[in-house]
PDB file of C-alpha atoms in Angstrom:
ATOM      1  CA  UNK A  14     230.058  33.494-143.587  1.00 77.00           C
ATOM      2  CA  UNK A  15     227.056  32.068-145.726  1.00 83.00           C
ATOM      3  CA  UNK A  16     226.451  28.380-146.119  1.00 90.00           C
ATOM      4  CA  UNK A  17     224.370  27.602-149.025  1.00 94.00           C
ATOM      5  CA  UNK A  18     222.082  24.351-149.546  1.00 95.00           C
ATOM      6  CA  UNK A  19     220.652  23.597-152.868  1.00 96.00           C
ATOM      7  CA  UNK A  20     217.541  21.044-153.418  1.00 97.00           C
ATOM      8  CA  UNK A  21     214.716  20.063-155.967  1.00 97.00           C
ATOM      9  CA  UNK A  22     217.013  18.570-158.676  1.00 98.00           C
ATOM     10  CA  UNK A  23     215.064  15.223-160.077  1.00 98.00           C
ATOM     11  CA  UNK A  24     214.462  13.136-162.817  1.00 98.00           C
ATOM     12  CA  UNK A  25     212.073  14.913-165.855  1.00 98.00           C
ATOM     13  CA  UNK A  26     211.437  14.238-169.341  1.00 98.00           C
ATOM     14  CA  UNK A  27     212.142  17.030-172.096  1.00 98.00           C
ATOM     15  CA  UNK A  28     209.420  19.760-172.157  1.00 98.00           C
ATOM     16  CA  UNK A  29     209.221  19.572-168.236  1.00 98.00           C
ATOM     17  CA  UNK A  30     209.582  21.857-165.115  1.00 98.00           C
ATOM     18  CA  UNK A  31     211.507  21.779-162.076  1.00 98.00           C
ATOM     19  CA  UNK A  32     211.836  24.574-159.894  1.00 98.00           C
ATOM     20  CA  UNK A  33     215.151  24.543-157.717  1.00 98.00           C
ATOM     21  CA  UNK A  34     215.739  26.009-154.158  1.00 97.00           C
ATOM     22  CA  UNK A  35     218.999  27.670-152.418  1.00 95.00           C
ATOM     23  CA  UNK A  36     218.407  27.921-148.651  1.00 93.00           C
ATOM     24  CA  UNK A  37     221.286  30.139-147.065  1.00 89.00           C
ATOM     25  CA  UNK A  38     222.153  30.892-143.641  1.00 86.00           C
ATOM     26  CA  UNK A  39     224.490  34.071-142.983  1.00 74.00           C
ATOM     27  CA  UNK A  40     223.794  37.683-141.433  1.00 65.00           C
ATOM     28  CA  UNK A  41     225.366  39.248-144.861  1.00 62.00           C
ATOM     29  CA  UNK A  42     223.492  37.176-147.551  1.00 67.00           C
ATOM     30  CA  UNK A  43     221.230  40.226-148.511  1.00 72.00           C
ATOM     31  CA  UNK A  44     224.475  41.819-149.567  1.00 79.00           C
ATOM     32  CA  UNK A  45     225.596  38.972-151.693  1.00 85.00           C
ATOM     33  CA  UNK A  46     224.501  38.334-155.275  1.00 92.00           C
ATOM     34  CA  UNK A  47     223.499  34.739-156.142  1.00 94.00           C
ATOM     35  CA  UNK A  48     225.075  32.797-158.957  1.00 96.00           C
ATOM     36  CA  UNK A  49     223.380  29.487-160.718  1.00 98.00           C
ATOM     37  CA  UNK A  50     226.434  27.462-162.295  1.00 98.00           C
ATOM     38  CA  UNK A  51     225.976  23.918-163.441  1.00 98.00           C
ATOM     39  CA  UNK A  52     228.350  20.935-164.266  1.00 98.00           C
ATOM     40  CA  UNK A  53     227.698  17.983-166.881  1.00 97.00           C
ATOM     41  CA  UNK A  54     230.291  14.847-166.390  1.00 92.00           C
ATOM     42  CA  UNK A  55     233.055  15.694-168.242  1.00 95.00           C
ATOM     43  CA  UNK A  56     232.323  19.368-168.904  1.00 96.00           C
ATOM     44  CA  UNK A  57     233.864  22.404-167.159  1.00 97.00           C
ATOM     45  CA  UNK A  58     231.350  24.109-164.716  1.00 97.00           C
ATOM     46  CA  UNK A  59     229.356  27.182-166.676  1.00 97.00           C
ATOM     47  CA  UNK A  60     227.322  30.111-165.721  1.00 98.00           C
ATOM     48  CA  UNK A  61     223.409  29.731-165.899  1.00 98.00           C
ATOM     49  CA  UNK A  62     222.526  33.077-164.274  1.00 98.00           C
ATOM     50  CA  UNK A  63     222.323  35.205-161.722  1.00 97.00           C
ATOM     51  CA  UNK A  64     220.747  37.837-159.316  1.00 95.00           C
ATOM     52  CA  UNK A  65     221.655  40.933-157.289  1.00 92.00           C
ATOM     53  CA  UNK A  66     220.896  42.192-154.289  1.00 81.00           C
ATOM     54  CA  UNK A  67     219.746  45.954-153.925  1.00 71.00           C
ATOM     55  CA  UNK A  68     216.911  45.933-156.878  1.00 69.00           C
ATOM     56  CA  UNK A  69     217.976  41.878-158.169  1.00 81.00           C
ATOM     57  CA  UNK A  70     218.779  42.308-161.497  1.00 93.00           C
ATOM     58  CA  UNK A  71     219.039  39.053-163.094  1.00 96.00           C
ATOM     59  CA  UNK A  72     221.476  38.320-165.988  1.00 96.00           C
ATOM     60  CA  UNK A  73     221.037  34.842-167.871  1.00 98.00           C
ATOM     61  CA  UNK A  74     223.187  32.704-170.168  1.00 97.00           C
ATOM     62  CA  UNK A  75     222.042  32.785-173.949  1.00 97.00           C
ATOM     63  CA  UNK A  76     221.268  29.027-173.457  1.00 96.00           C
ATOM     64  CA  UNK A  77     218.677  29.303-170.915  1.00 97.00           C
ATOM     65  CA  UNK A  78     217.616  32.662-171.743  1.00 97.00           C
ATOM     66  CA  UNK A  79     213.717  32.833-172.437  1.00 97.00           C
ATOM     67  CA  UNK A  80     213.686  29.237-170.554  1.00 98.00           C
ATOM     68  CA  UNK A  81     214.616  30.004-166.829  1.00 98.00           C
ATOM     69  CA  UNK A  82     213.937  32.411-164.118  1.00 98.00           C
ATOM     70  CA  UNK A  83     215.994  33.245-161.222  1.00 97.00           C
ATOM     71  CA  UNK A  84     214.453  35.053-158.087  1.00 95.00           C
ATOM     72  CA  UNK A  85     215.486  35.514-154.212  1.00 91.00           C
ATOM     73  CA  UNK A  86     213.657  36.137-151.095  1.00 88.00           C
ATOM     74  CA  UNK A  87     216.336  37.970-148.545  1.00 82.00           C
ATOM     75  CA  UNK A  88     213.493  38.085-145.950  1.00 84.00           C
ATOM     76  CA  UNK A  89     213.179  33.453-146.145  1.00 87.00           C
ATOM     77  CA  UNK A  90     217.065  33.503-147.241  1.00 87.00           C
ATOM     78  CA  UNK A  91     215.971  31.821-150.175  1.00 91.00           C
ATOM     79  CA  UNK A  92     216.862  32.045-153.901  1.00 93.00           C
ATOM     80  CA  UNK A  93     215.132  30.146-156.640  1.00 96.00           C
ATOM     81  CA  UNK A  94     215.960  28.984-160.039  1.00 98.00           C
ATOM     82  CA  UNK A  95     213.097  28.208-162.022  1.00 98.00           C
ATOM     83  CA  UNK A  96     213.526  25.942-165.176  1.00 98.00           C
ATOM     84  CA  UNK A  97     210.642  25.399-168.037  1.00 98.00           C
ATOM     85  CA  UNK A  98     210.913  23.424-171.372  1.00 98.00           C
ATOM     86  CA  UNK A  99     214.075  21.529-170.004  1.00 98.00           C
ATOM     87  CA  UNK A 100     216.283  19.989-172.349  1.00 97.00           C
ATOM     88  CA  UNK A 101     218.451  16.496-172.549  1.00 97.00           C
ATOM     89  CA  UNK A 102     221.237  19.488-173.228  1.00 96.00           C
ATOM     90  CA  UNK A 103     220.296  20.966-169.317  1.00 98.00           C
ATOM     91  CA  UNK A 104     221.612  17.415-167.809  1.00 98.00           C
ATOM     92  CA  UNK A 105     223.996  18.587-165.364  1.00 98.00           C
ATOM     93  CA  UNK A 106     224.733  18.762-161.230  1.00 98.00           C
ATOM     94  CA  UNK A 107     222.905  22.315-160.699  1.00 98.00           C
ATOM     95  CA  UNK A 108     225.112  24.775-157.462  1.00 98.00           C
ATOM     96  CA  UNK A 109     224.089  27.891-156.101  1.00 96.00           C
ATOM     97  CA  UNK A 110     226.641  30.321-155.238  1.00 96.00           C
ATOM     98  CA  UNK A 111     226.963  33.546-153.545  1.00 93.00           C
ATOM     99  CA  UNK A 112     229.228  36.562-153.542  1.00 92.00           C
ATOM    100  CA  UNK A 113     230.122  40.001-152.774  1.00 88.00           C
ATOM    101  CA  UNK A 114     228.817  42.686-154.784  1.00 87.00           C
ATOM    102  CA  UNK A 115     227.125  42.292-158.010  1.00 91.00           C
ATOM    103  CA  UNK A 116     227.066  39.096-160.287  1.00 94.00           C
ATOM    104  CA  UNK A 117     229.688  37.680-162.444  1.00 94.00           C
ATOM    105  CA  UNK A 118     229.924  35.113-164.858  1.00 95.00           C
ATOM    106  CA  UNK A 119     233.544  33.679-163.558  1.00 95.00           C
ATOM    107  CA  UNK A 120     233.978  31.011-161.010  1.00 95.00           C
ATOM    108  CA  UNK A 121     236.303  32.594-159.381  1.00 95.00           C
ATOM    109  CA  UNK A 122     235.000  35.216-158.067  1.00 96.00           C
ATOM    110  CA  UNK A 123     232.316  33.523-155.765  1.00 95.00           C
ATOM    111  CA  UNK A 124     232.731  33.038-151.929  1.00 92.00           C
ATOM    112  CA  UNK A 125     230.393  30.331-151.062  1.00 93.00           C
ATOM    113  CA  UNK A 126     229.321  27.354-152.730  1.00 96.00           C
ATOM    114  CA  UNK A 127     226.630  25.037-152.304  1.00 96.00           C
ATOM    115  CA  UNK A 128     226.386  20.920-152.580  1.00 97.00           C
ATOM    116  CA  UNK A 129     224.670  20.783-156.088  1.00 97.00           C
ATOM    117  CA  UNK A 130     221.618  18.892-156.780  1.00 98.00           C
ATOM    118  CA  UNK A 131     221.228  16.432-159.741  1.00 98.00           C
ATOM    119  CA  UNK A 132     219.187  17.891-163.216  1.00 98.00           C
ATOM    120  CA  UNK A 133     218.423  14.889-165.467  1.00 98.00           C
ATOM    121  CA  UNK A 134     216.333  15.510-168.445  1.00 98.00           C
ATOM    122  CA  UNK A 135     215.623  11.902-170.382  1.00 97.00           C
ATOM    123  CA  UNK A 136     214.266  11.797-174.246  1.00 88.00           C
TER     124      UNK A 136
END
């Protein structure tokens, strides 16, 4: 089992930078690959990007491409998602998720979810 606790969502102004955190607990969470998603009211949940394990690739959505990073640290238990020159458009709840073998884009397909933490981008 991994249990998965996001944090660092806040309140920024367009052009900003937040960096968010993913602390997991679980023997098997170097074997998972991490998943961003995030969730705007009234908007189906979407893919913002994601990391394996073994190497960590990272694969990004073409709306955040250029703009966020996504990194992990299997020895903390960590995984980070770091967002520059935020947009009103990146308003959203922000969850980290995990799964076995490497990344997808689907919902679905992920084990373990986290809490979310609140991404509000004013201006």
């Amino acid at each position: 089992q991994v249990q998965l606790v996001e944090s660092g969502g806040g309140l920024v102004q367009a052009g900003d930078s937040l960096r968010l955190s993913c602390a997991a607990s679980g023997r098997t969470f170097s074997r998972n690959a991490v998943g961003w998603f995030r969730q705007a009211p009234g908007k189906e949940r979407e893919f913002v990007g994601g990391i394996n394990w073994g190497g960590g690739s990272t694969y990004y959505a073409d709306s955040v491409k250029g703009r966020f990073t996504i990194s992990r640290d299997d020895a903390k238990n960590t995984a980070s998602l770091q967002m520059n020159s935020l947009k009103p458009e990146d308003t959203a709840v922000y969850y980290c998720a995990a799964k076995f073998g490497l990344i997808t884009t689907t919902l679905r397909e992920y084990d373990y979810w986290g809490q979310g933490t609140q991404v509000t981008v004013s201006s």
